Each structure stands twice: as C-alpha cells, then as structure tokens.
Amino acid sequence: MKHFIKVVTWSLLAILFAIQTTISFALPNPEENPWPKKIENDKGKVIIYQPQVESYSGDKLEARAAVSVTTPEVTAPVFGAMWFDCRVSTDKDERTVELLDMTVSAAKFPDSNEDDVEKLIAFLEKEIPKFDLIISLDRLLASLEMEEGGSSTAPGFDNSPPEIIYTTKPSVLIIIDGDPILVDTDTKGYQSVVNTPFFIAKDTKKDTYYIKGGDNWYSSTNPKAGWTNIKNPPKEVKKLAEADMEKDEPPTEETTEAPAEDGPVIIPEIFVRTTPAELLQSNGEPEYMPIDETTLLYMNNSDSDIILDIRTQEYYILIAGRWYKSSSLTDNDWTYLKPDELPEEFKKIPDNSEMAVIKSSVAGTQEAKEAVLENQIPQTAEINREDATLEVSYDGDPQYDYIEGTSMKYAVNTDKSVLLINDKYYCCDNATWFMSNNATGPWEVCVEVPDEVQDIPPESPVYNVKYVYVYDYTPSVVYVGYTPGYVYSYSYMGCVYYGTGYYYRPWYGSYYYPRPVTYGFGVHYNPYSGWGFSFTASRGWFSVSVHSNSRGYWGPAGYRHGYHRGYNNGYRHGYRRGASAGYRAGYNQGQRNSANNNVYKNRSNGVARTGGQTYNPKTGQQLSRDTRQNNTTRQTPQKANKANNVYADKNGNVYKKDGNNWQKQENGKWKDASTTDRTKTDRQNKQTRDAGKQTNQNVDRSKNQAATRQQQPNQNVNRSTSQKSNYDNLNRDASSRNRGTQRSTSYQQNR
C-alpha cells in the first residue's frame, strides 16, 4: 500500500521553523552547464576550459583557465592561459554559480610572438566581459583548496548531550519550550499551551489536557506524562483544533511518495519533554547489520544513526552533527565526542555502504571536507536600496538586553533580530541588513555592518546574524550574502554542526516569540540534500503559526520536513532503508522535490537578483526569461563539445590529461610532457653547468667560489622539485575536476 508524505514550507517568519534545507539541492541536469565553453563572433573564437580557482572570498572569485583562441589575424588555434577576476552569484537551489562582471587581469600564450600575444590579449579583454559564465557549484567546491578542518577550536558551543530517549515502540516526541504556558481561548473553560508547535488544549473544569496528532487524540491530567489514546475528544476541543489549524499561514505544499509500508496502523506512544531531548527508536528489538571493511554494526531497523563498535561494545549516535557514545542505549549516560575522537573505523566505511551518509560527520573524510567547504559558500543577492523596506513591531515598548561580553544590545520583544550598536539600530531581516536612528524606524538598507557584530558569542540568540554580509554597494544596489551559519549550520573541527546547543529563553507577553532550538527534531545532515530533520510525525501533529496569545512560529530554523518515520495518520511498520550512492532511501524520500531554501526569496520587495533569477524589486515577482533578456545585453556561451581535460599551470603553460599521462602544448602541438619538461630541465641544467665551468676558468678557486659551485647541484634539485610540485598541482586539479563531475552526476541521479 502506498501513502504520501507532504513536504510543506512556510515563509520565513522571524528565524524559526523555515521548513527548508540549509543547503538543499534542486539539482540541474549535469549537461546543462558543461565545460569547456565556446565564445564566438566575427572577431574570433575562444574555447574556455573549466576555471581553476586561485582564491574565493565573499562574492569575489579569482581564477585562471586554459583557453584556445583564434582571430581573423591568428587563424590557427593558439593555446594559452588567462587570469580573471569576477563577482559571483550563487544559486544553491539550482547548484550553480554565475560568474559576473568578469575582468581579464592577465593572459599568457607561450608559443606566440609578441605582436600576436598583444592581439590575443586585447581580444580576450574585450570579449570575455560581455559574457556571463555559469559553473556547477559542485565543480567549484571540488576545486577549492581545503582549509584545514575549518575551525580548529570550539567556538563556544554547548555540546553537552540532551536527554536521549530510546524506545523499541512507535513513538512521538512532543516538545514544550519550558513549563506549559496556558492562555484562555475563545471557548469558555478551555485553554491552550502556546509554547509548543503541537496542539495541546486544557479543559479547566476536568483538569484534563488533550493532544491532537494527525487523526489521533490523546488525553492526560499531567501534561508531562500519562498520555493515553482516546477515540472521542470533547467537541469543543475538536473545534479549537480545527480553528487553530486554519490560523496557520497557508503552506506551499509538495507531495512526495514515501516508501511502501505494510502492516496495521499502530497508535504511537507519546513522550512529552520540557527540556532539550531527542528520540531514538527502532521497529522492535534492535537488529544490526555489519558495515563492510569495519568492526562496526549499524541498527538496521531504525532510521536513527545508531552504530555499535563490536570491539568495545560501545554505541555511537549522531545528533545535529554531534557524536555521542555510551555503553548502553537506555541508561542516558551519553558522552560527547569531538569529531576527531571517533575510532578510525568510521573513516573506513565504504562509499557504497548504507551508512556512508554519516561520513560527512567523520573528520578527515572527503565527505566531511566537502561539507565544510560548502558551509563557507554564500548565497548572494542584489538588494535595491530604494525598494527594500522593513517594518519592526514590538510587543509593547522596545526592550533590550545586553549581549554578554560586549557593549551591544539586542531587542527581546520582537520577532526580528534588532541590535543596538553605538546608538544606532541595526536589523537583520531575511539575510539583509537595515539601519535606523530609531528602534521603530524608518529603516534603510545598510551598506556597512559594524565590526562589532563579529563579536556576538554563540550564547546569544542573535548569534546567527554574524553570518550575513554586505560585500559592496552602488548608489542603487547593495551586494549581500549569507553563509549557512545564518540558518544555524556551523563548521567545527572539520565537520558541520547544526545549532549552537544553547537553550535561549523565549519572549512571552501579548505574543510568544520563540528562539532557535538545536534538539528535538532529529536534525541530520545528508550530503545529497544538506540539513533536514526526521521529525517523528507528519504535519498534522503540529502548527507553525504566529498569533496573539497563540502558539509561536516554532522549530528548527532553515529546515524542511525530512522522512517522517512512517507516521502519516498513524504509524505503519515497514520502514525500509535503501542504498544508492551511499545514502538511505528514508532520508532521500522525505527530501526529494524540496521547497525553495533561498532566504532572499522570502522577501516581498527589494531583491533585484538572487539565485540566478531576476526580480522586480518593487513587487518581488520573478521576471520572465523574455523580460530578463530584453533588459540585458549579457550573452550566454555555447557548448564547445570538447573533452574537459585541458589545464593551465600557475605559470601559464597548458597541459592536457591523457589517461594517466600529461601532454604539454608546445609549438602548436601536444607533446609528452615528461619528455618536454625533462628536456627543458636538462637544457637549463647544462646551461648552469656551462656557466659554472666558465666561472672556474676565469676566476681563482677561492673558498667563496667553491661554495658557489657547491650550490649549483642544489639549484638543479630545486628545478626538479619545482617540476614535481607542478605535476602535483596539475594532478590535484585533475582529481578535483573529476570529483566535481562525480558530485554533479551523483546529485542528479539521487535528487
């Protein structure tokens, strides 16, 4: 029997429960952006091979690329290298990076005479900036140099384990943010709990609480325990639940077919917690399967990441990017492990294993390195300074608390991130900075973020705004961007974590404003879809609306639904894993056809361009392709239909990868690189030796001259070492390019 999971997204209100993926992929066809690319007109033709990145910071990229050029004056293809600078526009939904405002900073054509070189360079400098090139984000990531482990020290996160509940029965974890806060409803004698995303109501006369989960109802006289399933709740409670769901903002729904599951519908058990907690569960008693080539077992009948090391009989679990270990699943005596403290066996997990998905959280693996790299890539946008507007509402008069360890303050009684710095007010809203002289506005787009923002510690609920940047600006446009830290994805010791681990006290007055949370929603990282969460229920269990005296906008920020553990109007046995390129079907199914995750697309005005799309900054409406073409003179390169195997070294020499061998372009021909480079080195060495002999004939044999001669062999060694280093760089570039192609292909196959 088939059933369906609804993948639902709401607009990003405040900073919580954006049911999206921090780094979600709506993947392009790998053939849509192939390299090399061809630029051709009546002035000549250029074949541009895939760029080799030299530096990437913010929205600025510097790179070099091998090129071949023909012009009316130079009719035979001439190979060379060009260096260029550009601004980038990232589109993480489509997994692309657009190279904008390209400027050719240098070019080299080793086999051309000086006159031809000047003509070729002039052609490149004039024609290249007319085109906007697009490269796959996965190709770009693979080409970046890896900074060792990202952050080498803990950025002050709280990694102490939450309460970890393990059960072998179908169960749901109900999170209440602290002790229940009850408010009166429009129905006399009934109250509702506002500090939870779940519908919980209280009959004040009977002193009884009710929970609605999907089509199931539960009751208890104690909101923290003792919940039992009931068939017929009071009609007043039913009406309250219906009215509450109607208050939710209308979602944009995408439906994904879940794996077929057989067996009877089972009513899940309820766990209610008022402090941070996570739920691990298996379908019955644990069943383990070996991970090939390791001493590890994984729990096969659970969609939680639970691993047993048979050598030590210790359990390892992965929660929100953090590893915890224990000798027991049920004693709740878990200990936090730094990413580099895992047993070496974790690095040996094969790429085609059911559990290969966890290698993104194993420091030192290629998957972890790429996850950290991706965590450094910004989502960019152009904000129209005139059309972008902001309104900030407070629950009463503005109230501010100090940010610990700084002189800054932040507003506590609003759903916006408002900072008070040096008597100026700054608000970060949907990854765009605004500033004002007054707490209530008027607000204008900020063109320079105070340096103090980078001093905000993770203990503060506004910690995430330090990951939103202003790169540049003109009189009409501000170039901005945010890295995944804005939606709570952080790099630490070679891996990525979700959330800071801290508990932040919410605001409750006339309105309830929740704060970011780390635990309670099964947050996990998947290399094919980024962060998601394995919430233990379908949408019918909870609400995400913001209302006066009602439940708040609640849950983990930046996330969409993950796999719901089979709950859709009840629990159905038969959760099935599946291995395809190293990820599990349960994760994949709940995240396929994901909703938009670009925060800038939540703005109703001011965004002129983001994610490869152009918008009307006044209305926020995306412009049609025809409209964009009519408003731009930019051109799109053509496919060159050539192998993407040509590279430029850092000196501008051009090489071609031919199987395991390298060929070098010399005198208009491809020649075996080992022969040509060895001949060149021998020639240089001979010139050095001849110079030494001539010196010996014409000067006295002083100690200084002897020392000079003794240095000559070292010079020869240095040349040989330099040549080896050059090949090491070329091989690394080739390996990275192949890896990028594999990433694009894998993501496309498993989207």
mmCIF file of N, CA and C in Angstrom, residues 40-45 71-72:
data_model
loop_
_atom_site.group_PDB
_atom_site.id
_atom_site.type_symbol
_atom_site.label_atom_id
_atom_site.label_comp_id
_atom_site.label_asym_id
_atom_site.label_seq_id
_atom_site.Cartn_x
_atom_site.Cartn_y
_atom_site.Cartn_z
ATOM 1 N N GLU A 40 32.022 32.850 -29.529
ATOM 2 C CA GLU A 40 32.367 33.030 -30.944
ATOM 3 C C GLU A 40 31.579 34.184 -31.539
ATOM 4 N N ASN A 41 32.255 35.021 -32.277
ATOM 5 C CA ASN A 41 31.623 36.077 -33.061
ATOM 6 C C ASN A 41 32.534 36.401 -34.236
ATOM 7 N N ASP A 42 32.209 37.478 -34.951
ATOM 8 C CA ASP A 42 33.001 37.788 -36.142
ATOM 9 C C ASP A 42 34.414 38.253 -35.815
ATOM 10 N N LYS A 43 34.683 38.495 -34.546
ATOM 11 C CA LYS A 43 36.022 38.948 -34.149
ATOM 12 C C LYS A 43 36.924 37.794 -33.743
ATOM 13 N N GLY A 44 36.336 36.586 -33.604
ATOM 14 C CA GLY A 44 37.156 35.444 -33.248
ATOM 15 C C GLY A 44 36.396 34.416 -32.436
ATOM 16 N N LYS A 45 37.126 33.432 -31.962
ATOM 17 C CA LYS A 45 36.530 32.344 -31.182
ATOM 18 C C LYS A 45 37.453 31.993 -30.015
ATOM 19 N N THR A 71 41.540 34.230 -34.138
ATOM 20 C CA THR A 71 41.040 35.527 -34.587
ATOM 21 C C THR A 71 41.274 35.624 -36.086
ATOM 22 N N PRO A 72 40.686 36.620 -36.743
ATOM 23 C CA PRO A 72 40.965 36.781 -38.178
ATOM 24 C C PRO A 72 42.458 36.904 -38.467
#
